[in-house]
GROMACS .gro file of C-alpha atoms in nm:
model
  278
    1MET     CA    1  -4.841  -2.111  -0.158
    2CYS     CA    2  -4.723  -1.837  -0.386
    3SER     CA    3  -4.741  -1.939  -0.751
    4LEU     CA    4  -4.398  -1.792  -0.826
    5ILE     CA    5  -4.218  -2.110  -0.720
    6GLY     CA    6  -4.332  -2.457  -0.612
    7TRP     CA    7  -4.186  -2.721  -0.384
    8PHE     CA    8  -4.007  -2.912  -0.658
    9GLU     CA    9  -3.852  -2.592  -0.796
   10ALA     CA   10  -3.746  -2.496  -0.443
   11PHE     CA   11  -3.576  -2.831  -0.390
   12VAL     CA   12  -3.389  -2.808  -0.721
   13LEU     CA   13  -3.278  -2.448  -0.664
   14GLY     CA   14  -3.167  -2.530  -0.309
   15LEU     CA   15  -2.961  -2.815  -0.451
   16VAL     CA   16  -2.811  -2.581  -0.712
   17GLN     CA   17  -2.731  -2.320  -0.445
   18GLY     CA   18  -2.558  -2.575  -0.222
   19LEU     CA   19  -2.354  -2.723  -0.506
   20THR     CA   20  -2.239  -2.394  -0.656
   21GLU     CA   21  -2.205  -2.140  -0.372
   22PHE     CA   22  -1.850  -2.235  -0.279
   23LEU     CA   23  -1.725  -2.324  -0.624
   24PRO     CA   24  -1.593  -2.038  -0.843
   25ILE     CA   25  -1.885  -2.067  -1.087
   26SER     CA   26  -2.147  -1.827  -0.938
   27SER     CA   27  -2.443  -1.971  -0.750
   28SER     CA   28  -2.667  -1.672  -0.829
   29ALA     CA   29  -2.599  -1.717  -1.201
   30HIS     CA   30  -2.687  -2.086  -1.180
   31ILE     CA   31  -3.013  -2.020  -1.000
   32ARG     CA   32  -3.106  -1.768  -1.269
   33VAL     CA   33  -2.994  -1.994  -1.558
   34VAL     CA   34  -3.153  -2.313  -1.425
   35SER     CA   35  -3.483  -2.131  -1.370
   36ALA     CA   36  -3.476  -1.997  -1.726
   37PHE     CA   37  -3.396  -2.331  -1.889
   38PHE     CA   38  -3.672  -2.511  -1.699
   39GLY     CA   39  -3.917  -2.238  -1.796
   40TRP     CA   40  -3.964  -2.127  -1.435
   41LYS     CA   41  -4.009  -1.766  -1.331
   42ASP     CA   42  -3.702  -1.585  -1.204
   43PRO     CA   43  -3.724  -1.642  -0.825
   44GLY     CA   44  -3.562  -1.303  -0.776
   45ALA     CA   45  -3.279  -1.154  -0.577
   46ALA     CA   46  -3.466  -1.183  -0.245
   47PHE     CA   47  -3.507  -1.562  -0.276
   48THR     CA   48  -3.142  -1.600  -0.379
   49ALA     CA   49  -3.022  -1.392  -0.083
   50VAL     CA   50  -3.236  -1.580   0.169
   51ILE     CA   51  -3.140  -1.933   0.063
   52GLN     CA   52  -2.775  -1.826   0.084
   53LEU     CA   53  -2.837  -1.820   0.459
   54GLY     CA   54  -2.841  -2.199   0.432
   55THR     CA   55  -2.498  -2.222   0.274
   56GLU     CA   56  -2.365  -1.954   0.507
   57THR     CA   57  -2.485  -2.160   0.804
   58ALA     CA   58  -2.274  -2.442   0.661
   59VAL     CA   59  -1.973  -2.206   0.671
   60LEU     CA   60  -2.046  -2.111   1.032
   61ILE     CA   61  -2.055  -2.477   1.136
   62TYR     CA   62  -1.763  -2.595   0.923
   63PHE     CA   63  -1.533  -2.314   1.043
   64ARG     CA   64  -1.689  -2.289   1.391
   65LYS     CA   65  -1.360  -2.319   1.582
   66ARG     CA   66  -1.185  -2.068   1.358
   67ILE     CA   67  -1.478  -1.826   1.373
   68TRP     CA   68  -1.506  -1.855   1.751
   69ASP     CA   69  -1.134  -1.787   1.788
   70ILE     CA   70  -1.163  -1.476   1.568
   71VAL     CA   71  -1.477  -1.340   1.736
   72SER     CA   72  -1.367  -1.407   2.093
   73THR     CA   73  -1.011  -1.278   2.046
   74TRP     CA   74  -1.125  -0.968   1.855
   75THR     CA   75  -1.387  -0.890   2.121
   76ARG     CA   76  -1.140  -0.930   2.410
   77SER     CA   77  -0.881  -0.724   2.226
   78LEU     CA   78  -1.111  -0.421   2.246
   79TRP     CA   79  -1.019  -0.384   2.613
   80THR     CA   80  -0.704  -0.597   2.629
   81PRO     CA   81  -0.433  -0.418   2.425
   82GLU     CA   82  -0.185  -0.707   2.431
   83LEU     CA   83  -0.429  -0.919   2.228
   84ARG     CA   84  -0.447  -0.671   1.941
   85GLN     CA   85  -0.143  -0.819   1.767
   86GLU     CA   86  -0.288  -1.169   1.772
   87SER     CA   87  -0.368  -1.293   1.421
   88ALA     CA   88  -0.725  -1.378   1.521
   89ALA     CA   89  -0.788  -1.024   1.649
   90ARG     CA   90  -0.642  -0.872   1.334
   91MET     CA   91  -0.852  -1.109   1.122
   92GLY     CA   92  -1.164  -0.970   1.288
   93TRP     CA   93  -1.073  -0.619   1.175
   94TYR     CA   94  -0.979  -0.741   0.827
   95VAL     CA   95  -1.316  -0.913   0.783
   96ILE     CA   96  -1.491  -0.592   0.889
   97ALA     CA   97  -1.280  -0.379   0.655
   98GLY     CA   98  -1.320  -0.622   0.366
   99SER     CA   99  -1.699  -0.616   0.408
  100ILE     CA  100  -1.726  -0.241   0.357
  101PRO     CA  101  -1.708  -0.236  -0.028
  102ILE     CA  102  -1.993  -0.482  -0.081
  103GLY     CA  103  -2.205  -0.306   0.182
  104VAL     CA  104  -2.160   0.035   0.022
  105LEU     CA  105  -2.203  -0.082  -0.338
  106GLY     CA  106  -2.489  -0.314  -0.248
  107LEU     CA  107  -2.689  -0.024  -0.105
  108ALA     CA  108  -2.588   0.216  -0.382
  109PHE     CA  109  -2.691  -0.016  -0.664
  110LYS     CA  110  -2.975  -0.203  -0.493
  111ASP     CA  111  -3.228  -0.143  -0.773
  112GLN     CA  112  -2.991  -0.252  -1.049
  113ILE     CA  113  -2.895  -0.566  -0.855
  114GLU     CA  114  -3.260  -0.669  -0.838
  115THR     CA  115  -3.335  -0.592  -1.204
  116THR     CA  116  -3.077  -0.495  -1.468
  117VAL     CA  117  -2.790  -0.725  -1.374
  118ARG     CA  118  -3.016  -1.033  -1.382
  119ASP     CA  119  -3.024  -1.016  -1.763
  120LEU     CA  120  -2.899  -1.351  -1.893
  121ARG     CA  121  -2.684  -1.190  -2.164
  122LEU     CA  122  -2.489  -1.003  -1.898
  123ILE     CA  123  -2.470  -1.316  -1.682
  124GLY     CA  124  -2.332  -1.520  -1.973
  125ALA     CA  125  -2.071  -1.256  -2.049
  126CYS     CA  126  -1.965  -1.238  -1.684
  127LEU     CA  127  -1.927  -1.615  -1.665
  128ILE     CA  128  -1.687  -1.603  -1.958
  129VAL     CA  129  -1.492  -1.285  -1.877
  130PHE     CA  130  -1.442  -1.353  -1.508
  131GLY     CA  131  -1.368  -1.716  -1.582
  132LEU     CA  132  -1.081  -1.604  -1.804
  133LEU     CA  133  -0.964  -1.360  -1.536
  134LEU     CA  134  -0.959  -1.648  -1.288
  135ALA     CA  135  -0.747  -1.843  -1.536
  136VAL     CA  136  -0.497  -1.557  -1.545
  137ALA     CA  137  -0.491  -1.538  -1.164
  138ASP     CA  138  -0.449  -1.914  -1.135
  139ARG     CA  139  -0.162  -1.911  -1.384
  140MET     CA  140   0.015  -1.621  -1.208
  141ALA     CA  141  -0.040  -1.756  -0.856
  142ARG     CA  142   0.273  -1.780  -0.641
  143ASN     CA  143   0.082  -1.996  -0.391
  144GLU     CA  144   0.303  -1.880  -0.102
  145LEU     CA  145   0.136  -1.639   0.143
  146THR     CA  146  -0.075  -1.736   0.446
  147LEU     CA  147  -0.352  -1.544   0.620
  148ASP     CA  148  -0.200  -1.545   0.969
  149LYS     CA  149   0.136  -1.409   0.857
  150ASN     CA  150   0.064  -1.196   0.553
  151LEU     CA  151  -0.291  -1.060   0.550
  152ASN     CA  152  -0.300  -0.681   0.594
  153LEU     CA  153  -0.546  -0.396   0.542
  154PRO     CA  154  -0.468  -0.328   0.172
  155HIS     CA  155  -0.505  -0.700   0.097
  156ALA     CA  156  -0.832  -0.715   0.294
  157LEU     CA  157  -0.975  -0.422   0.095
  158THR     CA  158  -0.862  -0.582  -0.232
  159TYR     CA  159  -1.046  -0.899  -0.136
  160GLY     CA  160  -1.345  -0.685  -0.042
  161LEU     CA  161  -1.357  -0.508  -0.377
  162ALA     CA  162  -1.341  -0.843  -0.554
  163GLN     CA  163  -1.628  -0.970  -0.340
  164ALA     CA  164  -1.834  -0.662  -0.429
  165LEU     CA  165  -1.814  -0.756  -0.797
  166ALA     CA  166  -2.011  -1.070  -0.711
  167LEU     CA  167  -2.320  -0.852  -0.671
  168ILE     CA  168  -2.345  -0.919  -1.046
  169PRO     CA  169  -2.462  -1.278  -1.107
  170GLY     CA  170  -2.200  -1.461  -1.310
  171VAL     CA  171  -1.897  -1.310  -1.137
  172SER     CA  172  -1.893  -1.550  -0.838
  173ARG     CA  173  -1.813  -1.445  -0.483
  174SER     CA  174  -1.584  -1.746  -0.439
  175GLY     CA  175  -1.418  -1.698  -0.778
  176GLY     CA  176  -1.369  -1.323  -0.740
  177THR     CA  177  -1.226  -1.324  -0.391
  178THR     CA  178  -1.018  -1.638  -0.437
  179GLY     CA  179  -0.885  -1.501  -0.766
  180ALA     CA  180  -0.788  -1.178  -0.592
  181GLY     CA  181  -0.608  -1.382  -0.329
  182LEU     CA  182  -0.416  -1.573  -0.594
  183LEU     CA  183  -0.304  -1.248  -0.759
  184LEU     CA  184  -0.185  -1.125  -0.420
  185GLY     CA  185   0.023  -1.441  -0.382
  186TYR     CA  186  -0.181  -1.641  -0.129
  187ARG     CA  187  -0.202  -2.018  -0.124
  188ARG     CA  188  -0.520  -2.146  -0.287
  189GLU     CA  189  -0.672  -2.293   0.029
  190GLU     CA  190  -0.582  -1.979   0.228
  191ALA     CA  191  -0.745  -1.754  -0.033
  192ALA     CA  192  -1.056  -1.973  -0.031
  193GLU     CA  193  -1.076  -1.972   0.350
  194TYR     CA  194  -1.066  -1.594   0.368
  195SER     CA  195  -1.323  -1.582   0.089
  196PHE     CA  196  -1.559  -1.791   0.302
  197LEU     CA  197  -1.494  -1.586   0.618
  198LEU     CA  198  -1.534  -1.255   0.434
  199ALA     CA  199  -1.871  -1.363   0.295
  200ILE     CA  200  -2.024  -1.415   0.640
  201PRO     CA  201  -2.119  -1.052   0.725
  202ALA     CA  202  -2.235  -0.970   0.371
  203VAL     CA  203  -2.446  -1.281   0.323
  204LEU     CA  204  -2.601  -1.272   0.670
  205MET     CA  205  -2.687  -0.903   0.641
  206SER     CA  206  -2.830  -0.940   0.290
  207GLY     CA  207  -3.026  -1.253   0.377
  208VAL     CA  208  -3.179  -1.102   0.692
  209LEU     CA  209  -3.280  -0.784   0.510
  210GLU     CA  210  -3.438  -0.979   0.224
  211LEU     CA  211  -3.632  -1.203   0.466
  212PHE     CA  212  -3.894  -0.930   0.491
  213LYS     CA  213  -3.973  -0.965   0.120
  214ILE     CA  214  -4.045  -1.339   0.126
  215GLY     CA  215  -4.412  -1.417   0.067
  216ASP     CA  216  -4.512  -1.060  -0.020
  217GLY     CA  217  -4.625  -1.149  -0.372
  218GLN     CA  218  -4.302  -1.044  -0.541
  219ALA     CA  219  -4.096  -1.330  -0.395
  220PRO     CA  220  -4.164  -1.702  -0.333
  221ASP     CA  221  -4.365  -1.809  -0.030
  222TRP     CA  222  -4.210  -1.910   0.303
  223GLY     CA  223  -4.256  -2.286   0.268
  224PRO     CA  224  -4.059  -2.337  -0.055
  225THR     CA  225  -3.800  -2.082   0.056
  226ILE     CA  226  -3.736  -2.268   0.383
  227LEU     CA  227  -3.707  -2.599   0.195
  228ALA     CA  228  -3.453  -2.451  -0.048
  229THR     CA  229  -3.256  -2.304   0.242
  230ILE     CA  230  -3.238  -2.638   0.425
  231VAL     CA  231  -3.131  -2.825   0.111
  232SER     CA  232  -2.865  -2.562   0.036
  233PHE     CA  233  -2.725  -2.604   0.388
  234VAL     CA  234  -2.692  -2.982   0.369
  235VAL     CA  235  -2.539  -2.987   0.021
  236GLY     CA  236  -2.326  -2.679   0.087
  237TYR     CA  237  -2.158  -2.832   0.391
  238ALA     CA  238  -2.038  -3.126   0.182
  239ALA     CA  239  -1.931  -2.889  -0.098
  240ILE     CA  240  -1.706  -2.687   0.136
  241ALA     CA  241  -1.515  -2.995   0.251
  242TRP     CA  242  -1.470  -3.123  -0.104
  243PHE     CA  243  -1.365  -2.787  -0.250
  244LEU     CA  244  -1.099  -2.715   0.013
  245ARG     CA  245  -0.947  -3.060  -0.035
  246TYR     CA  246  -0.955  -3.024  -0.413
  247ILE     CA  247  -0.787  -2.685  -0.446
  248SER     CA  248  -0.507  -2.778  -0.206
  249THR     CA  249  -0.360  -2.994  -0.484
  250HIS     CA  250  -0.536  -2.884  -0.807
  251ARG     CA  251  -0.570  -2.575  -1.024
  252PHE     CA  252  -0.902  -2.412  -1.114
  253THR     CA  253  -0.889  -2.527  -1.477
  254PRO     CA  254  -1.207  -2.746  -1.476
  255PHE     CA  255  -1.413  -2.462  -1.328
  256ILE     CA  256  -1.274  -2.213  -1.581
  257VAL     CA  257  -1.356  -2.436  -1.877
  258TYR     CA  258  -1.704  -2.498  -1.738
  259ARG     CA  259  -1.768  -2.125  -1.692
  260VAL     CA  260  -1.668  -2.041  -2.049
  261ILE     CA  261  -1.880  -2.321  -2.198
  262LEU     CA  262  -2.184  -2.234  -1.985
  263GLY     CA  263  -2.151  -1.862  -2.056
  264ALA     CA  264  -2.130  -1.921  -2.430
  265PHE     CA  265  -2.426  -2.159  -2.415
  266VAL     CA  266  -2.639  -1.905  -2.228
  267ILE     CA  267  -2.559  -1.625  -2.474
  268ILE     CA  268  -2.634  -1.851  -2.774
  269ALA     CA  269  -2.960  -1.973  -2.617
  270VAL     CA  270  -3.078  -1.616  -2.560
  271SER     CA  271  -2.972  -1.513  -2.910
  272LEU     CA  272  -3.176  -1.798  -3.061
  273ASP     CA  273  -3.475  -1.712  -2.840
  274LEU     CA  274  -3.457  -2.048  -2.668
  275ILE     CA  275  -3.478  -1.870  -2.333
  276PRO     CA  276  -3.578  -1.511  -2.248
  277ALA     CA  277  -3.302  -1.268  -2.155
  278SER     CA  278  -3.496  -1.127  -1.862
   0.00000   0.00000   0.00000
């Protein structure tokens, strides 16, 4: 077993990933922060990307009927023109279009994503700043539009750009894309659903690419990584169901307050040398 991370650490980080992936509080930031506070080595971007396959599997199962409808209708629409105006077929194109920004920026800034942006001072600042931006979006939300009736290409690209910001730990994929949806006027649960669907190509592609780094000496070994992935799947599935029910009737205020407090705490802890910045 690679000494970078043990079984207990893997279990804890898998639990953290499952609990935080779908909440607007940044799972990658929490994995980095929890590791630092426990005195563990940074498990790295590869480990984080791979265990996200667990939570993304939870999305695939939870939204299986919706995803099947989108994939099957989009595929058939390629040779059946009358299907191209179906909302499911259009959603397929919107997910593809919305995935372009994170793919391009992820490749362009690959080295920085694996090194520079994992600095805890930057993570703390992002937790605070993007938490406050989410507060603004939540306050301005009209909570009116739906995906089937109102989603279009400009909106899909806006969601995609917001998702790309989540390459920086502390921004939050869920928080960024859902916040963008709120600013565009979408209902909270609709914005969250598209956020989950939009994440599928990016997370699967990133996780599969990073699989090749597991166990190479720079990333945790296979055993702990698999354990963390399984734990993140089980916990993540429950988190999806809870989050969608919660935001259908509540604002994001508790998550915003939590982000600001955690971000401030991280910055103070680094400033006092209680934890290393990198």
